[in-house]
Amino acid sequence: MKDISLWTEGDWIAAIAAVALFAVLAIGGVISMRKSEEVIGHPRGLFVLFYAEMWERFSFYGMRALLILYLTKFWLFSDGKASLIYGAYGSLVYITPVLGGYLADRWLGQRKAVLFGGAVLALGHLAMAYEGMQGVTDPAVKQADFAINVFWLALALIIVGSGFLKANISVIVGQLYKMTDSRRDAAYTIFYMGVNVGAALGTILVGYLGETIGWSWGFGLAGIGMVLGLIIFIVGKPALKGQGEPPAPLAKRLETTLYVVGAASVAVIWFLIQYQDVIQGLLIVCGIAMLAYTLYEAFKLPKQARERIFAILFLIALNPVFWGLFEQAGGSLNLYTDKFVDKGGVPTSLFQSINPIYIVIFAPLFAALWQFLGRRGLEPSAPAKFALALFQVGAGFLVFVWGAGTGDPAVMTGVVFVFLIYLLHTTGELCLSPVGLSAMTRLAPLHLGSFIMGAWFYMTAVGSFVAGKIGEATGGESGEMSKELTLAIYNEIGWWTIGIGGVVLLLSPIVKKWMHLDTLGEHEAHEELAGDAELGEPQAAGMHPERK
């Protein structure tokens, strides 16, 4: 144990995070000891899901903060190659929920899907703690180590586990409440806080252990966190009141077959994560196929419904632009911070906690802002909010480049500019992510609701892969990141993104017209709009249809 007088800023941050984690757990302990069926006006099951998801995000984001550093410093991949692997990993994490969600909706049920996904995730995080050869400095020798196959397997397990858990646990939250229950939005707000508290604390504690003590310590803590989340979910089953069960009685043989399908998908992902060019080809082919099918369905619809599909396609097309830049956070920006930022004794991975902390602070403010503007008829339309998101993510890069000042690697960038780029990117995220999810659920025809939501996350996956390609470019021909080239790329993509945002803003009145907001209520088949119950997102710009 280091003498407290010798603690650095990183040590203090980790200590504060540890105290905060114990405080959150203590609150959970108090809740678990209560005998009433409700806690602060909500079902006990909500807090079971809160803590299970908190630990899952603790593990997932903690591992994510270390990943690119682990790829470059332990496995000795070049900066460019590591960024590409990171992008491929991110894209697959967003694609697999399509499989997990489909199997849960059709046969398995959300609870069993979460249970299976959590077990697979725990195995993946624990497998990350196996390192293999130590002290090797030759990349060719290092990457020939058998242990790297365990590493690829660990990534594959985490990707598939996320696919089964990521969407399904959110659906169970909605199932705890009736459609007309006024507590639904508050429930998702509480759940959302669990997501970001876990992400922030996991990033700090897993990152701190991984960088200061050893990689296996950090990844091991992530694995322990996932196991705890899984235990909470299992023990808390009675509090779920039978929600999330299979839609029809599930035969044991069929259930076993579904688990075999999940296990087989691990083998497929194990192959894909190693061959990023194959992923790129699949993303292109599948993207074209999805576009063709969407247009085919659109032209069978009446004029207003068809134009709503056109509005959806316009918004979805912006997803790879935004997320391709936003996801530099865990890739090239993480590497840049490690190499060229004056961190003042703080481990690099801890800076990944800034985004979830900002989310916790600013999400309620943005929700209140949209309501304030909406009551006065001043709320921007959904496409206008997308333009604002692009302006902010582009401005974030330009502010960062301006703050860096010079491409001389000997001149370190001030840490304040890391906080500023994350601030602008987070406020941009709050203008796009919840608004986009809400728009997809409200504009999609009911018979295409799930497909459209899948397309939204699919294009987010494309954005993650684009992020990897941008990160690969910062490595230049040598594969090693240079400060001058990275700043030049950041400057170029910053201006291009602001330009795209300007075009989106100019086109936003046309896209808003395609939405036909004035007749939106006419096409509703149910009191609640498709997916609204599951997502619990705030209403998008101007979308305030009357309820019957």
PDB file of N, CA and C in Angstrom, residues 333 336-344 351 397 399-421 483-484 486-487 490:
ATOM      1  N   LEU A 333      -8.404   9.069 -29.739  1.00  0.00           N
ATOM      2  CA  LEU A 333      -8.309  10.105 -28.701  1.00  0.00           C
ATOM      3  C   LEU A 333      -7.704   9.540 -27.423  1.00  0.00           C
ATOM      4  N   TYR A 336      -4.030   9.345 -28.179  1.00  0.00           N
ATOM      5  CA  TYR A 336      -3.458  10.694 -28.181  1.00  0.00           C
ATOM      6  C   TYR A 336      -3.277  11.184 -26.736  1.00  0.00           C
ATOM      7  N   THR A 337      -4.301  10.949 -25.902  1.00  0.00           N
ATOM      8  CA  THR A 337      -4.211  11.356 -24.502  1.00  0.00           C
ATOM      9  C   THR A 337      -3.033  10.683 -23.817  1.00  0.00           C
ATOM     10  N   ASP A 338      -2.825   9.419 -24.133  1.00  0.00           N
ATOM     11  CA  ASP A 338      -1.733   8.664 -23.520  1.00  0.00           C
ATOM     12  C   ASP A 338      -0.371   9.214 -23.933  1.00  0.00           C
ATOM     13  N   LYS A 339      -0.251   9.635 -25.188  1.00  0.00           N
ATOM     14  CA  LYS A 339       1.054  10.024 -25.734  1.00  0.00           C
ATOM     15  C   LYS A 339       1.351  11.516 -25.626  1.00  0.00           C
ATOM     16  N   PHE A 340       0.327  12.365 -25.811  1.00  0.00           N
ATOM     17  CA  PHE A 340       0.604  13.781 -26.042  1.00  0.00           C
ATOM     18  C   PHE A 340      -0.140  14.749 -25.128  1.00  0.00           C
ATOM     19  N   VAL A 341      -0.762  14.256 -24.056  1.00  0.00           N
ATOM     20  CA  VAL A 341      -1.487  15.144 -23.141  1.00  0.00           C
ATOM     21  C   VAL A 341      -0.792  15.155 -21.786  1.00  0.00           C
ATOM     22  N   ASP A 342      -0.684  16.336 -21.196  1.00  0.00           N
ATOM     23  CA  ASP A 342      -0.117  16.483 -19.859  1.00  0.00           C
ATOM     24  C   ASP A 342      -1.168  16.050 -18.842  1.00  0.00           C
ATOM     25  N   LYS A 343      -1.119  14.796 -18.421  1.00  0.00           N
ATOM     26  CA  LYS A 343      -2.175  14.185 -17.604  1.00  0.00           C
ATOM     27  C   LYS A 343      -1.978  14.415 -16.111  1.00  0.00           C
ATOM     28  N   GLY A 344      -0.840  14.905 -15.712  1.00  0.00           N
ATOM     29  CA  GLY A 344      -0.614  15.198 -14.301  1.00  0.00           C
ATOM     30  C   GLY A 344      -0.710  14.007 -13.380  1.00  0.00           C
ATOM     31  N   PHE A 351      -9.678   8.981 -18.116  1.00  0.00           N
ATOM     32  CA  PHE A 351     -10.341  10.058 -18.848  1.00  0.00           C
ATOM     33  C   PHE A 351     -11.586   9.562 -19.585  1.00  0.00           C
ATOM     34  N   PHE A 397     -13.633  18.710 -32.043  1.00  0.00           N
ATOM     35  CA  PHE A 397     -12.335  18.433 -32.648  1.00  0.00           C
ATOM     36  C   PHE A 397     -11.577  19.723 -32.946  1.00  0.00           C
ATOM     37  N   VAL A 399     -11.825  22.670 -31.434  1.00  0.00           N
ATOM     38  CA  VAL A 399     -11.347  23.250 -30.165  1.00  0.00           C
ATOM     39  C   VAL A 399     -10.121  22.484 -29.674  1.00  0.00           C
ATOM     40  N   PHE A 400     -10.154  21.173 -29.822  1.00  0.00           N
ATOM     41  CA  PHE A 400      -9.031  20.344 -29.383  1.00  0.00           C
ATOM     42  C   PHE A 400      -7.777  20.666 -30.204  1.00  0.00           C
ATOM     43  N   VAL A 401      -7.945  20.790 -31.520  1.00  0.00           N
ATOM     44  CA  VAL A 401      -6.806  21.121 -32.386  1.00  0.00           C
ATOM     45  C   VAL A 401      -6.260  22.495 -32.033  1.00  0.00           C
ATOM     46  N   TRP A 402      -7.158  23.445 -31.818  1.00  0.00           N
ATOM     47  CA  TRP A 402      -6.731  24.794 -31.447  1.00  0.00           C
ATOM     48  C   TRP A 402      -5.967  24.759 -30.128  1.00  0.00           C
ATOM     49  N   GLY A 403      -6.447  23.979 -29.165  1.00  0.00           N
ATOM     50  CA  GLY A 403      -5.789  23.900 -27.861  1.00  0.00           C
ATOM     51  C   GLY A 403      -4.428  23.235 -27.936  1.00  0.00           C
ATOM     52  N   ALA A 404      -4.290  22.246 -28.841  1.00  0.00           N
ATOM     53  CA  ALA A 404      -2.999  21.565 -28.980  1.00  0.00           C
ATOM     54  C   ALA A 404      -1.948  22.514 -29.537  1.00  0.00           C
ATOM     55  N   GLY A 405      -2.368  23.404 -30.432  1.00  0.00           N
ATOM     56  CA  GLY A 405      -1.503  24.479 -30.899  1.00  0.00           C
ATOM     57  C   GLY A 405      -0.446  24.093 -31.907  1.00  0.00           C
ATOM     58  N   THR A 406       0.301  23.052 -31.668  1.00  0.00           N
ATOM     59  CA  THR A 406       1.427  22.685 -32.520  1.00  0.00           C
ATOM     60  C   THR A 406       1.508  21.171 -32.652  1.00  0.00           C
ATOM     61  N   GLY A 407       2.071  20.745 -33.775  1.00  0.00           N
ATOM     62  CA  GLY A 407       2.262  19.317 -33.996  1.00  0.00           C
ATOM     63  C   GLY A 407       3.535  18.780 -33.373  1.00  0.00           C
ATOM     64  N   ASP A 408       4.281  19.617 -32.667  1.00  0.00           N
ATOM     65  CA  ASP A 408       5.517  19.188 -32.022  1.00  0.00           C
ATOM     66  C   ASP A 408       5.183  18.243 -30.867  1.00  0.00           C
ATOM     67  N   PRO A 409       5.605  16.974 -30.939  1.00  0.00           N
ATOM     68  CA  PRO A 409       5.255  16.015 -29.879  1.00  0.00           C
ATOM     69  C   PRO A 409       5.859  16.370 -28.528  1.00  0.00           C
ATOM     70  N   ALA A 410       6.861  17.231 -28.519  1.00  0.00           N
ATOM     71  CA  ALA A 410       7.476  17.619 -27.249  1.00  0.00           C
ATOM     72  C   ALA A 410       6.609  18.612 -26.476  1.00  0.00           C
ATOM     73  N   VAL A 411       5.679  19.264 -27.179  1.00  0.00           N
ATOM     74  CA  VAL A 411       4.786  20.234 -26.537  1.00  0.00           C
ATOM     75  C   VAL A 411       3.486  19.520 -26.195  1.00  0.00           C
ATOM     76  N   MET A 412       3.260  19.281 -24.919  1.00  0.00           N
ATOM     77  CA  MET A 412       2.109  18.507 -24.482  1.00  0.00           C
ATOM     78  C   MET A 412       0.825  19.342 -24.529  1.00  0.00           C
ATOM     79  N   THR A 413      -0.266  18.710 -24.896  1.00  0.00           N
ATOM     80  CA  THR A 413      -1.574  19.365 -24.933  1.00  0.00           C
ATOM     81  C   THR A 413      -2.128  19.478 -23.519  1.00  0.00           C
ATOM     82  N   GLY A 414      -2.709  20.634 -23.200  1.00  0.00           N
ATOM     83  CA  GLY A 414      -3.284  20.843 -21.873  1.00  0.00           C
ATOM     84  C   GLY A 414      -4.483  19.936 -21.628  1.00  0.00           C
ATOM     85  N   VAL A 415      -4.601  19.426 -20.423  1.00  0.00           N
ATOM     86  CA  VAL A 415      -5.656  18.476 -20.106  1.00  0.00           C
ATOM     87  C   VAL A 415      -7.041  19.109 -20.194  1.00  0.00           C
ATOM     88  N   VAL A 416      -7.138  20.428 -20.051  1.00  0.00           N
ATOM     89  CA  VAL A 416      -8.438  21.093 -20.114  1.00  0.00           C
ATOM     90  C   VAL A 416      -9.110  20.857 -21.462  1.00  0.00           C
ATOM     91  N   PHE A 417      -8.296  20.697 -22.517  1.00  0.00           N
ATOM     92  CA  PHE A 417      -8.887  20.507 -23.842  1.00  0.00           C
ATOM     93  C   PHE A 417      -9.444  19.094 -24.023  1.00  0.00           C
ATOM     94  N   VAL A 418      -8.967  18.150 -23.226  1.00  0.00           N
ATOM     95  CA  VAL A 418      -9.587  16.822 -23.209  1.00  0.00           C
ATOM     96  C   VAL A 418     -10.990  16.931 -22.605  1.00  0.00           C
ATOM     97  N   PHE A 419     -11.104  17.706 -21.522  1.00  0.00           N
ATOM     98  CA  PHE A 419     -12.414  17.911 -20.912  1.00  0.00           C
ATOM     99  C   PHE A 419     -13.353  18.651 -21.861  1.00  0.00           C
ATOM    100  N   LEU A 420     -12.821  19.600 -22.627  1.00  0.00           N
ATOM    101  CA  LEU A 420     -13.660  20.380 -23.534  1.00  0.00           C
ATOM    102  C   LEU A 420     -14.165  19.532 -24.702  1.00  0.00           C
ATOM    103  N   ILE A 421     -13.310  18.690 -25.281  1.00  0.00           N
ATOM    104  CA  ILE A 421     -13.766  17.880 -26.405  1.00  0.00           C
ATOM    105  C   ILE A 421     -14.823  16.875 -25.938  1.00  0.00           C
ATOM    106  N   LYS A 483       1.592  13.100 -33.641  1.00  0.00           N
ATOM    107  CA  LYS A 483       0.760  14.205 -33.178  1.00  0.00           C
ATOM    108  C   LYS A 483       0.333  15.092 -34.341  1.00  0.00           C
ATOM    109  N   GLU A 484       1.281  15.404 -35.224  1.00  0.00           N
ATOM    110  CA  GLU A 484       0.991  16.313 -36.337  1.00  0.00           C
ATOM    111  C   GLU A 484      -0.084  15.743 -37.257  1.00  0.00           C
ATOM    112  N   THR A 486      -2.325  13.352 -36.595  1.00  0.00           N
ATOM    113  CA  THR A 486      -3.597  13.207 -35.883  1.00  0.00           C
ATOM    114  C   THR A 486      -4.332  14.535 -35.800  1.00  0.00           C
ATOM    115  N   LEU A 487      -3.622  15.606 -35.479  1.00  0.00           N
ATOM    116  CA  LEU A 487      -4.260  16.925 -35.410  1.00  0.00           C
ATOM    117  C   LEU A 487      -4.750  17.373 -36.780  1.00  0.00           C
ATOM    118  N   TYR A 490      -7.931  15.455 -37.332  1.00  0.00           N
ATOM    119  CA  TYR A 490      -8.982  16.011 -36.477  1.00  0.00           C
ATOM    120  C   TYR A 490      -9.489  17.342 -37.025  1.00  0.00           C
TER     121      TYR A 490
END
